mmCIF file with all atom_site columns, C-alpha atoms in Angstrom:
data_model
loop_
_atom_site.group_PDB
_atom_site.id
_atom_site.type_symbol
_atom_site.label_atom_id
_atom_site.label_alt_id
_atom_site.label_comp_id
_atom_site.label_asym_id
_atom_site.label_entity_id
_atom_site.label_seq_id
_atom_site.pdbx_PDB_ins_code
_atom_site.Cartn_x
_atom_site.Cartn_y
_atom_site.Cartn_z
_atom_site.occupancy
_atom_site.B_iso_or_equiv
_atom_site.pdbx_formal_charge
_atom_site.auth_seq_id
_atom_site.auth_comp_id
_atom_site.auth_asym_id
_atom_site.auth_atom_id
_atom_site.pdbx_PDB_model_num
ATOM 1   C CA . MET A 1 1   ? 133.750 85.055  48.779 1.00 45.00 ? 133 MET A CA 1
ATOM 2   C CA . SER A 1 2   ? 133.881 81.522  50.217 1.00 48.00 ? 134 SER A CA 1
ATOM 3   C CA . LEU A 1 3   ? 130.809 79.583  51.270 1.00 46.00 ? 135 LEU A CA 1
ATOM 4   C CA . VAL A 1 4   ? 130.840 78.241  54.819 1.00 47.00 ? 136 VAL A CA 1
ATOM 5   C CA . LYS A 1 5   ? 129.121 74.873  55.198 1.00 50.00 ? 137 LYS A CA 1
ATOM 6   C CA . TYR A 1 6   ? 127.931 73.495  58.516 1.00 49.00 ? 138 TYR A CA 1
ATOM 7   C CA . ASN A 1 7   ? 127.417 69.838  59.390 1.00 54.00 ? 139 ASN A CA 1
ATOM 8   C CA . ASN A 1 8   ? 126.144 67.968  62.422 1.00 52.00 ? 140 ASN A CA 1
ATOM 9   C CA . ASN A 1 9   ? 129.599 67.982  64.039 1.00 54.00 ? 141 ASN A CA 1
ATOM 10  C CA . SER A 1 10  ? 130.000 71.748  63.755 1.00 48.00 ? 142 SER A CA 1
ATOM 11  C CA . ILE A 1 11  ? 126.527 72.397  65.190 1.00 46.00 ? 143 ILE A CA 1
ATOM 12  C CA . SER A 1 12  ? 127.056 69.950  68.068 1.00 51.00 ? 144 SER A CA 1
ATOM 13  C CA . ALA A 1 13  ? 130.252 71.782  68.980 1.00 53.00 ? 145 ALA A CA 1
ATOM 14  C CA . VAL A 1 14  ? 128.289 74.940  69.840 1.00 49.00 ? 146 VAL A CA 1
ATOM 15  C CA . THR A 1 15  ? 128.418 75.427  73.622 1.00 51.00 ? 147 THR A CA 1
ATOM 16  C CA . SER A 1 16  ? 126.681 78.792  73.891 1.00 48.00 ? 148 SER A CA 1
ATOM 17  C CA . ALA A 1 17  ? 123.916 80.555  72.003 1.00 45.00 ? 149 ALA A CA 1
ATOM 18  C CA . ALA A 1 18  ? 124.799 83.955  73.420 1.00 45.00 ? 150 ALA A CA 1
ATOM 19  C CA . SER A 1 19  ? 126.044 85.177  70.061 1.00 45.00 ? 151 SER A CA 1
ATOM 20  C CA . ILE A 1 20  ? 122.785 84.283  68.337 1.00 43.00 ? 152 ILE A CA 1
ATOM 21  C CA . PRO A 1 21  ? 120.579 87.410  68.429 1.00 49.00 ? 153 PRO A CA 1
ATOM 22  C CA . ASN A 1 22  ? 117.074 87.219  69.837 1.00 55.00 ? 154 ASN A CA 1
ATOM 23  C CA . GLY A 1 23  ? 114.165 88.727  67.978 1.00 56.00 ? 155 GLY A CA 1
ATOM 24  C CA . ALA A 1 24  ? 113.816 92.491  68.352 1.00 87.00 ? 156 ALA A CA 1
ATOM 25  C CA . MET A 1 25  ? 110.127 92.184  69.319 1.00 94.00 ? 157 MET A CA 1
ATOM 26  C CA . THR A 1 26  ? 109.091 90.144  72.353 1.00 97.00 ? 158 THR A CA 1
ATOM 27  C CA . HIS A 1 27  ? 105.526 89.142  73.164 1.00 98.00 ? 159 HIS A CA 1
ATOM 28  C CA . ILE A 1 28  ? 104.630 90.137  76.721 1.00 98.00 ? 160 ILE A CA 1
ATOM 29  C CA . LYS A 1 29  ? 100.911 89.686  77.287 1.00 98.00 ? 161 LYS A CA 1
ATOM 30  C CA . THR A 1 30  ? 97.643  88.925  75.476 1.00 98.00 ? 162 THR A CA 1
ATOM 31  C CA . LEU A 1 31  ? 94.258  90.046  76.782 1.00 98.00 ? 163 LEU A CA 1
ATOM 32  C CA . THR A 1 32  ? 91.045  88.750  75.230 1.00 98.00 ? 164 THR A CA 1
ATOM 33  C CA . ALA A 1 33  ? 87.813  90.691  75.573 1.00 97.00 ? 165 ALA A CA 1
ATOM 34  C CA . SER A 1 34  ? 84.509  89.043  76.437 1.00 97.00 ? 166 SER A CA 1
ATOM 35  C CA . SER A 1 35  ? 81.942  91.757  77.123 1.00 96.00 ? 167 SER A CA 1
ATOM 36  C CA . SER A 1 36  ? 84.729  93.596  78.944 1.00 98.00 ? 168 SER A CA 1
ATOM 37  C CA . SER A 1 37  ? 84.214  97.154  80.175 1.00 98.00 ? 169 SER A CA 1
ATOM 38  C CA . THR A 1 38  ? 87.983  97.747  80.062 1.00 98.00 ? 170 THR A CA 1
ATOM 39  C CA . LEU A 1 39  ? 91.215  95.936  79.233 1.00 98.00 ? 171 LEU A CA 1
ATOM 40  C CA . SER A 1 40  ? 94.185  97.118  81.298 1.00 98.00 ? 172 SER A CA 1
ATOM 41  C CA . PHE A 1 41  ? 97.913  96.416  81.095 1.00 98.00 ? 173 PHE A CA 1
ATOM 42  C CA . VAL A 1 42  ? 99.515  97.220  84.454 1.00 98.00 ? 174 VAL A CA 1
ATOM 43  C CA . ASN A 1 43  ? 103.243 96.813  84.992 1.00 98.00 ? 175 ASN A CA 1
ATOM 44  C CA . GLY A 1 44  ? 103.981 94.020  87.469 1.00 97.00 ? 176 GLY A CA 1
ATOM 45  C CA . SER A 1 45  ? 100.436 92.647  87.361 1.00 96.00 ? 177 SER A CA 1
ATOM 46  C CA . SER A 1 46  ? 99.590  89.334  85.660 1.00 96.00 ? 178 SER A CA 1
ATOM 47  C CA . ASP A 1 47  ? 103.041 89.070  84.047 1.00 96.00 ? 179 ASP A CA 1
ATOM 48  C CA . VAL A 1 48  ? 102.764 92.486  82.369 1.00 98.00 ? 180 VAL A CA 1
ATOM 49  C CA . VAL A 1 49  ? 106.037 94.329  81.750 1.00 98.00 ? 181 VAL A CA 1
ATOM 50  C CA . LEU A 1 50  ? 105.708 98.063  81.113 1.00 98.00 ? 182 LEU A CA 1
ATOM 51  C CA . ASP A 1 51  ? 108.878 99.601  82.498 1.00 97.00 ? 183 ASP A CA 1
ATOM 52  C CA . SER A 1 52  ? 112.476 100.310 81.476 1.00 97.00 ? 184 SER A CA 1
ATOM 53  C CA . THR A 1 53  ? 112.952 96.759  80.166 1.00 97.00 ? 185 THR A CA 1
ATOM 54  C CA . TYR A 1 54  ? 112.065 98.002  76.670 1.00 97.00 ? 186 TYR A CA 1
ATOM 55  C CA . PRO A 1 55  ? 112.319 101.495 75.181 1.00 97.00 ? 187 PRO A CA 1
ATOM 56  C CA . ILE A 1 56  ? 109.333 100.886 72.895 1.00 97.00 ? 188 ILE A CA 1
ATOM 57  C CA . TYR A 1 57  ? 106.044 99.105  73.581 1.00 98.00 ? 189 TYR A CA 1
ATOM 58  C CA . LEU A 1 58  ? 103.654 98.015  70.854 1.00 98.00 ? 190 LEU A CA 1
ATOM 59  C CA . PHE A 1 59  ? 99.984  97.091  71.277 1.00 98.00 ? 191 PHE A CA 1
ATOM 60  C CA . LYS A 1 60  ? 98.208  95.151  68.522 1.00 98.00 ? 192 LYS A CA 1
ATOM 61  C CA . PHE A 1 61  ? 94.388  95.172  68.291 1.00 97.00 ? 193 PHE A CA 1
ATOM 62  C CA . ILE A 1 62  ? 92.914  92.133  66.570 1.00 97.00 ? 194 ILE A CA 1
ATOM 63  C CA . ASN A 1 63  ? 89.235  92.028  65.545 1.00 95.00 ? 195 ASN A CA 1
ATOM 64  C CA . THR A 1 64  ? 87.932  94.288  68.292 1.00 95.00 ? 196 THR A CA 1
ATOM 65  C CA . HIS A 1 65  ? 84.136  94.473  68.328 1.00 94.00 ? 197 HIS A CA 1
ATOM 66  C CA . SER A 1 66  ? 81.821  96.737  70.304 1.00 95.00 ? 198 SER A CA 1
ATOM 67  C CA . SER A 1 67  ? 78.578  96.007  72.138 1.00 95.00 ? 199 SER A CA 1
ATOM 68  C CA . ASN A 1 68  ? 77.159  99.440  71.226 1.00 95.00 ? 200 ASN A CA 1
ATOM 69  C CA . ASP A 1 69  ? 76.797  100.968 67.782 1.00 93.00 ? 201 ASP A CA 1
ATOM 70  C CA . GLY A 1 70  ? 78.749  104.020 66.671 1.00 92.00 ? 202 GLY A CA 1
ATOM 71  C CA . VAL A 1 71  ? 81.152  104.105 69.613 1.00 95.00 ? 203 VAL A CA 1
ATOM 72  C CA . PHE A 1 72  ? 84.859  104.980 69.791 1.00 96.00 ? 204 PHE A CA 1
ATOM 73  C CA . PHE A 1 73  ? 87.754  102.764 70.875 1.00 97.00 ? 205 PHE A CA 1
ATOM 74  C CA . GLN A 1 74  ? 89.962  104.697 73.296 1.00 98.00 ? 206 GLN A CA 1
ATOM 75  C CA . PHE A 1 75  ? 92.982  104.498 75.599 1.00 98.00 ? 207 PHE A CA 1
ATOM 76  C CA . ASN A 1 76  ? 94.547  106.361 78.477 1.00 98.00 ? 208 ASN A CA 1
ATOM 77  C CA . MET A 1 77  ? 97.748  106.170 80.487 1.00 98.00 ? 209 MET A CA 1
ATOM 78  C CA . SER A 1 78  ? 98.460  105.941 84.201 1.00 98.00 ? 210 SER A CA 1
ATOM 79  C CA . THR A 1 79  ? 101.425 106.998 86.327 1.00 98.00 ? 211 THR A CA 1
ATOM 80  C CA . ASP A 1 80  ? 100.144 105.341 89.509 1.00 98.00 ? 212 ASP A CA 1
ATOM 81  C CA . SER A 1 81  ? 99.833  101.684 88.462 1.00 98.00 ? 213 SER A CA 1
ATOM 82  C CA . GLY A 1 82  ? 96.249  102.003 87.289 1.00 98.00 ? 214 GLY A CA 1
ATOM 83  C CA . SER A 1 83  ? 94.698  103.826 90.239 1.00 98.00 ? 215 SER A CA 1
ATOM 84  C CA . ASN A 1 84  ? 93.926  106.677 87.814 1.00 98.00 ? 216 ASN A CA 1
ATOM 85  C CA . TYR A 1 85  ? 93.989  106.813 84.022 1.00 98.00 ? 217 TYR A CA 1
ATOM 86  C CA . ASN A 1 86  ? 94.269  110.561 83.545 1.00 98.00 ? 218 ASN A CA 1
ATOM 87  C CA . VAL A 1 87  ? 97.569  111.560 81.930 1.00 98.00 ? 219 VAL A CA 1
ATOM 88  C CA . THR A 1 88  ? 97.410  114.984 80.263 1.00 98.00 ? 220 THR A CA 1
ATOM 89  C CA . LYS A 1 89  ? 97.702  114.650 76.480 1.00 98.00 ? 221 LYS A CA 1
ATOM 90  C CA . THR A 1 90  ? 98.070  116.819 73.389 1.00 98.00 ? 222 THR A CA 1
ATOM 91  C CA . THR A 1 91  ? 97.278  114.951 70.166 1.00 98.00 ? 223 THR A CA 1
ATOM 92  C CA . THR A 1 92  ? 96.431  115.134 66.489 1.00 98.00 ? 224 THR A CA 1
ATOM 93  C CA . ALA A 1 93  ? 94.395  112.816 64.239 1.00 98.00 ? 225 ALA A CA 1
ATOM 94  C CA . PHE A 1 94  ? 93.249  112.391 60.657 1.00 97.00 ? 226 PHE A CA 1
ATOM 95  C CA . MET A 1 95  ? 91.207  109.813 58.760 1.00 97.00 ? 227 MET A CA 1
ATOM 96  C CA . THR A 1 96  ? 90.749  108.498 55.254 1.00 96.00 ? 228 THR A CA 1
ATOM 97  C CA . TYR A 1 97  ? 87.730  106.430 54.190 1.00 95.00 ? 229 TYR A CA 1
ATOM 98  C CA . HIS A 1 98  ? 86.009  104.723 51.278 1.00 96.00 ? 230 HIS A CA 1
ATOM 99  C CA . ASP A 1 99  ? 82.501  103.255 51.300 1.00 93.00 ? 231 ASP A CA 1
ATOM 100 C CA . GLU A 1 100 ? 81.372  99.831  50.054 1.00 93.00 ? 232 GLU A CA 1
ATOM 101 C CA . ALA A 1 101 ? 79.203  101.401 47.332 1.00 93.00 ? 233 ALA A CA 1
ATOM 102 C CA . ASP A 1 102 ? 82.260  103.190 45.867 1.00 95.00 ? 234 ASP A CA 1
ATOM 103 C CA . SER A 1 103 ? 80.323  106.459 46.110 1.00 95.00 ? 235 SER A CA 1
ATOM 104 C CA . SER A 1 104 ? 82.113  108.360 48.874 1.00 94.00 ? 236 SER A CA 1
ATOM 105 C CA . THR A 1 105 ? 85.745  108.976 49.765 1.00 96.00 ? 237 THR A CA 1
ATOM 106 C CA . SER A 1 106 ? 87.480  111.452 52.035 1.00 95.00 ? 238 SER A CA 1
ATOM 107 C CA . LEU A 1 107 ? 90.747  112.444 53.662 1.00 97.00 ? 239 LEU A CA 1
ATOM 108 C CA . GLY A 1 108 ? 90.578  114.929 56.496 1.00 97.00 ? 240 GLY A CA 1
ATOM 109 C CA . TYR A 1 109 ? 91.591  116.118 59.932 1.00 98.00 ? 241 TYR A CA 1
ATOM 110 C CA . LEU A 1 110 ? 89.501  114.840 62.857 1.00 96.00 ? 242 LEU A CA 1
ATOM 111 C CA . THR A 1 111 ? 88.774  117.936 64.892 1.00 95.00 ? 243 THR A CA 1
ATOM 112 C CA . GLY A 1 112 ? 86.507  116.051 67.291 1.00 94.00 ? 244 GLY A CA 1
ATOM 113 C CA . VAL A 1 113 ? 89.172  113.497 68.202 1.00 96.00 ? 245 VAL A CA 1
ATOM 114 C CA . ASP A 1 114 ? 92.260  115.572 68.970 1.00 98.00 ? 246 ASP A CA 1
ATOM 115 C CA . LEU A 1 115 ? 93.053  116.657 72.525 1.00 98.00 ? 247 LEU A CA 1
ATOM 116 C CA . ALA A 1 116 ? 94.747  119.817 73.810 1.00 98.00 ? 248 ALA A CA 1
ATOM 117 C CA . GLN A 1 117 ? 96.161  119.368 77.303 1.00 98.00 ? 249 GLN A CA 1
ATOM 118 C CA . SER A 1 118 ? 93.298  117.059 78.229 1.00 98.00 ? 250 SER A CA 1
ATOM 119 C CA . THR A 1 119 ? 93.180  114.129 80.629 1.00 98.00 ? 251 THR A CA 1
ATOM 120 C CA . SER A 1 120 ? 90.325  112.502 78.670 1.00 98.00 ? 252 SER A CA 1
ATOM 121 C CA . PHE A 1 121 ? 90.670  109.107 77.022 1.00 98.00 ? 253 PHE A CA 1
ATOM 122 C CA . GLN A 1 122 ? 92.165  109.381 73.541 1.00 98.00 ? 254 GLN A CA 1
ATOM 123 C CA . THR A 1 123 ? 90.099  108.004 70.652 1.00 98.00 ? 255 THR A CA 1
ATOM 124 C CA . ILE A 1 124 ? 92.078  105.878 68.198 1.00 97.00 ? 256 ILE A CA 1
ATOM 125 C CA . ILE A 1 125 ? 89.183  104.173 66.349 1.00 96.00 ? 257 ILE A CA 1
ATOM 126 C CA . THR A 1 126 ? 85.895  105.921 65.477 1.00 94.00 ? 258 THR A CA 1
ATOM 127 C CA . ASP A 1 127 ? 82.350  104.695 64.805 1.00 92.00 ? 259 ASP A CA 1
ATOM 128 C CA . GLN A 1 128 ? 82.636  101.040 65.679 1.00 90.00 ? 260 GLN A CA 1
ATOM 129 C CA . GLY A 1 129 ? 79.622  99.043  64.522 1.00 88.00 ? 261 GLY A CA 1
ATOM 130 C CA . THR A 1 130 ? 77.872  96.046  66.064 1.00 91.00 ? 262 THR A CA 1
ATOM 131 C CA . ASP A 1 131 ? 77.293  94.028  62.886 1.00 90.00 ? 263 ASP A CA 1
ATOM 132 C CA . ASN A 1 132 ? 79.438  90.931  62.501 1.00 88.00 ? 264 ASN A CA 1
ATOM 133 C CA . ASP A 1 133 ? 81.241  92.553  59.562 1.00 86.00 ? 265 ASP A CA 1
ATOM 134 C CA . GLN A 1 134 ? 81.979  95.728  61.526 1.00 89.00 ? 266 GLN A CA 1
ATOM 135 C CA . GLY A 1 135 ? 85.115  95.354  63.606 1.00 90.00 ? 267 GLY A CA 1
ATOM 136 C CA . SER A 1 136 ? 88.545  96.914  63.781 1.00 95.00 ? 268 SER A CA 1
ATOM 137 C CA . VAL A 1 137 ? 92.266  96.195  63.811 1.00 97.00 ? 269 VAL A CA 1
ATOM 138 C CA . GLY A 1 138 ? 95.321  98.309  64.426 1.00 98.00 ? 270 GLY A CA 1
ATOM 139 C CA . SER A 1 139 ? 98.259  99.216  66.603 1.00 98.00 ? 271 SER A CA 1
ATOM 140 C CA . LEU A 1 140 ? 99.473  101.695 69.194 1.00 98.00 ? 272 LEU A CA 1
ATOM 141 C CA . THR A 1 141 ? 103.169 102.371 69.810 1.00 98.00 ? 273 THR A CA 1
ATOM 142 C CA . ILE A 1 142 ? 104.381 104.116 72.972 1.00 98.00 ? 274 ILE A CA 1
ATOM 143 C CA . TYR A 1 143 ? 107.970 105.326 73.258 1.00 98.00 ? 275 TYR A CA 1
ATOM 144 C CA . ASN A 1 144 ? 110.056 105.218 76.415 1.00 97.00 ? 276 ASN A CA 1
ATOM 145 C CA . PRO A 1 145 ? 107.129 105.199 78.863 1.00 98.00 ? 277 PRO A CA 1
ATOM 146 C CA . SER A 1 146 ? 109.421 104.693 81.871 1.00 97.00 ? 278 SER A CA 1
ATOM 147 C CA . SER A 1 147 ? 111.329 107.940 81.307 1.00 98.00 ? 279 SER A CA 1
ATOM 148 C CA . THR A 1 148 ? 111.318 110.383 84.206 1.00 98.00 ? 280 THR A CA 1
ATOM 149 C CA . THR A 1 149 ? 112.859 113.099 82.025 1.00 98.00 ? 281 THR A CA 1
ATOM 150 C CA . PHE A 1 150 ? 110.801 113.346 78.839 1.00 98.00 ? 282 PHE A CA 1
ATOM 151 C CA . VAL A 1 151 ? 107.147 113.346 77.764 1.00 98.00 ? 283 VAL A CA 1
ATOM 152 C CA . LYS A 1 152 ? 105.608 110.104 76.442 1.00 98.00 ? 284 LYS A CA 1
ATOM 153 C CA . HIS A 1 153 ? 105.169 110.093 72.660 1.00 98.00 ? 285 HIS A CA 1
ATOM 154 C CA . PHE A 1 154 ? 102.783 107.680 70.965 1.00 98.00 ? 286 PHE A CA 1
ATOM 155 C CA . MET A 1 155 ? 101.444 106.889 67.484 1.00 98.00 ? 287 MET A CA 1
ATOM 156 C CA . SER A 1 156 ? 98.473  104.795 66.389 1.00 98.00 ? 288 SER A CA 1
ATOM 157 C CA . ASN A 1 157 ? 97.295  103.448 63.032 1.00 98.00 ? 289 ASN A CA 1
ATOM 158 C CA . CYS A 1 158 ? 93.983  101.581 62.859 1.00 97.00 ? 290 CYS A CA 1
ATOM 159 C CA . ASN A 1 159 ? 91.392  100.412 60.361 1.00 96.00 ? 291 ASN A CA 1
ATOM 160 C CA . VAL A 1 160 ? 87.710  99.991  61.134 1.00 94.00 ? 292 VAL A CA 1
ATOM 161 C CA . ALA A 1 161 ? 84.826  98.468  59.224 1.00 91.00 ? 293 ALA A CA 1
ATOM 162 C CA . HIS A 1 162 ? 82.770  101.561 60.040 1.00 85.00 ? 294 HIS A CA 1
ATOM 163 C CA . ASN A 1 163 ? 79.131  101.316 61.178 1.00 82.00 ? 295 ASN A CA 1
ATOM 164 C CA . GLY A 1 164 ? 78.157  103.141 57.975 1.00 82.00 ? 296 GLY A CA 1
ATOM 165 C CA . ASP A 1 165 ? 79.800  100.430 55.826 1.00 88.00 ? 297 ASP A CA 1
ATOM 166 C CA . TYR A 1 166 ? 83.004  102.338 55.213 1.00 89.00 ? 298 TYR A CA 1
ATOM 167 C CA . SER A 1 167 ? 86.576  101.186 55.392 1.00 94.00 ? 299 SER A CA 1
ATOM 168 C CA . ALA A 1 168 ? 88.130  103.924 57.495 1.00 95.00 ? 300 ALA A CA 1
ATOM 169 C CA . GLU A 1 169 ? 91.789  104.288 58.435 1.00 97.00 ? 301 GLU A CA 1
ATOM 170 C CA . ILE A 1 170 ? 92.579  106.503 61.417 1.00 97.00 ? 302 ILE A CA 1
ATOM 171 C CA . PHE A 1 171 ? 96.011  107.957 62.213 1.00 98.00 ? 303 PHE A CA 1
ATOM 172 C CA . THR A 1 172 ? 96.548  109.385 65.710 1.00 98.00 ? 304 THR A CA 1
ATOM 173 C CA . ALA A 1 173 ? 99.680  110.745 67.352 1.00 98.00 ? 305 ALA A CA 1
ATOM 174 C CA . GLY A 1 174 ? 100.627 112.860 70.306 1.00 98.00 ? 306 GLY A CA 1
ATOM 175 C CA . TYR A 1 175 ? 102.274 112.834 73.691 1.00 98.00 ? 307 TYR A CA 1
ATOM 176 C CA . GLY A 1 176 ? 101.407 112.316 77.307 1.00 98.00 ? 308 GLY A CA 1
ATOM 177 C CA . ASN A 1 177 ? 102.620 115.540 78.868 1.00 98.00 ? 309 ASN A CA 1
ATOM 178 C CA . THR A 1 178 ? 104.177 114.037 81.962 1.00 98.00 ? 310 THR A CA 1
ATOM 179 C CA . THR A 1 179 ? 107.728 113.391 83.104 1.00 98.00 ? 311 THR A CA 1
ATOM 180 C CA . SER A 1 180 ? 106.517 110.708 85.506 1.00 98.00 ? 312 SER A CA 1
ATOM 181 C CA . ALA A 1 181 ? 106.910 107.100 84.395 1.00 98.00 ? 313 ALA A CA 1
ATOM 182 C CA . VAL A 1 182 ? 103.838 105.673 82.686 1.00 98.00 ? 314 VAL A CA 1
ATOM 183 C CA . ASN A 1 183 ? 103.279 102.172 84.093 1.00 98.00 ? 315 ASN A CA 1
ATOM 184 C CA . ALA A 1 184 ? 99.768  101.230 82.988 1.00 98.00 ? 316 ALA A CA 1
ATOM 185 C CA . ILE A 1 185 ? 97.606  101.537 79.854 1.00 98.00 ? 317 ILE A CA 1
ATOM 186 C CA . GLN A 1 186 ? 93.839  101.016 79.708 1.00 98.00 ? 318 GLN A CA 1
ATOM 187 C CA . PHE A 1 187 ? 91.573  100.478 76.685 1.00 98.00 ? 319 PHE A CA 1
ATOM 188 C CA . LYS A 1 188 ? 87.799  100.861 76.506 1.00 98.00 ? 320 LYS A CA 1
ATOM 189 C CA . MET A 1 189 ? 84.868  101.839 74.289 1.00 97.00 ? 321 MET A CA 1
ATOM 190 C CA . SER A 1 190 ? 83.370  105.300 74.704 1.00 97.00 ? 322 SER A CA 1
ATOM 191 C CA . SER A 1 191 ? 80.110  103.562 75.634 1.00 96.00 ? 323 SER A CA 1
ATOM 192 C CA . GLY A 1 192 ? 79.253  99.958  76.411 1.00 96.00 ? 324 GLY A CA 1
ATOM 193 C CA . ASN A 1 193 ? 81.702  97.081  76.406 1.00 97.00 ? 325 ASN A CA 1
ATOM 194 C CA . ILE A 1 194 ? 84.446  95.633  74.257 1.00 97.00 ? 326 ILE A CA 1
ATOM 195 C CA . ASP A 1 195 ? 82.270  92.767  73.068 1.00 96.00 ? 327 ASP A CA 1
ATOM 196 C CA . ALA A 1 196 ? 85.134  90.693  71.652 1.00 96.00 ? 328 ALA A CA 1
ATOM 197 C CA . GLY A 1 197 ? 88.666  90.977  70.350 1.00 96.00 ? 329 GLY A CA 1
ATOM 198 C CA . THR A 1 198 ? 92.272  90.550  71.371 1.00 98.00 ? 330 THR A CA 1
ATOM 199 C CA . ILE A 1 199 ? 94.959  93.030  72.422 1.00 98.00 ? 331 ILE A CA 1
ATOM 200 C CA . LYS A 1 200 ? 98.582  91.902  72.374 1.00 98.00 ? 332 LYS A CA 1
ATOM 201 C CA . LEU A 1 201 ? 101.462 93.736  74.048 1.00 98.00 ? 333 LEU A CA 1
ATOM 202 C CA . TYR A 1 202 ? 105.015 93.510  72.732 1.00 98.00 ? 334 TYR A CA 1
ATOM 203 C CA . GLY A 1 203 ? 108.307 94.988  73.888 1.00 98.00 ? 335 GLY A CA 1
ATOM 204 C CA . ILE A 1 204 ? 110.772 96.214  71.260 1.00 97.00 ? 336 ILE A CA 1
ATOM 205 C CA . LYS A 1 205 ? 114.518 96.401  71.884 1.00 92.00 ? 337 LYS A CA 1
ATOM 206 C CA . ASP A 1 206 ? 116.880 99.171  70.826 1.00 79.00 ? 338 ASP A CA 1
ATOM 207 C CA . SER A 1 207 ? 118.429 96.895  68.184 1.00 62.00 ? 339 SER A CA 1
#
């Protein structure tokens, strides 16, 4: 196998970068909470893209913090550009945790978090605390939200510094049972505000 070497002349001869692949994941929008009741990503609003441009959309949660103790971080979907966040969902969830004192561990199904054909907001992080060392991080992936043929599958994986001083990891998955295009996603706490934190939206290409 021969080694190809490039010099300044060969690089300067390049007239098009079309053959150089772009990254598979493209940053679309960042929202930063500041005592925010909700954070919403609406297609076509404030440079948000949430349509057929990408088959997969990824949200990243960075150091979210709640104003109230023991609350849940939740999301819902909209098919009418954010006029209503009430897509019917069927979901499943489980959690594993370990406390700071190394005295309690668990792995189990979260019966109080799953939904069965419900339009309620879906919990993806439980028991947020208000201490400075009690925040959360994680991600939510939504597949083909613009489809007008299939339901809208999603998966979430998050970690929270629990208000009881546990490290808890929560896995949530399910589908929005609608064949209408989903064009907006909203995040909120079950009570109070999102005190601080950042949510980033990315689009992911087929290849």
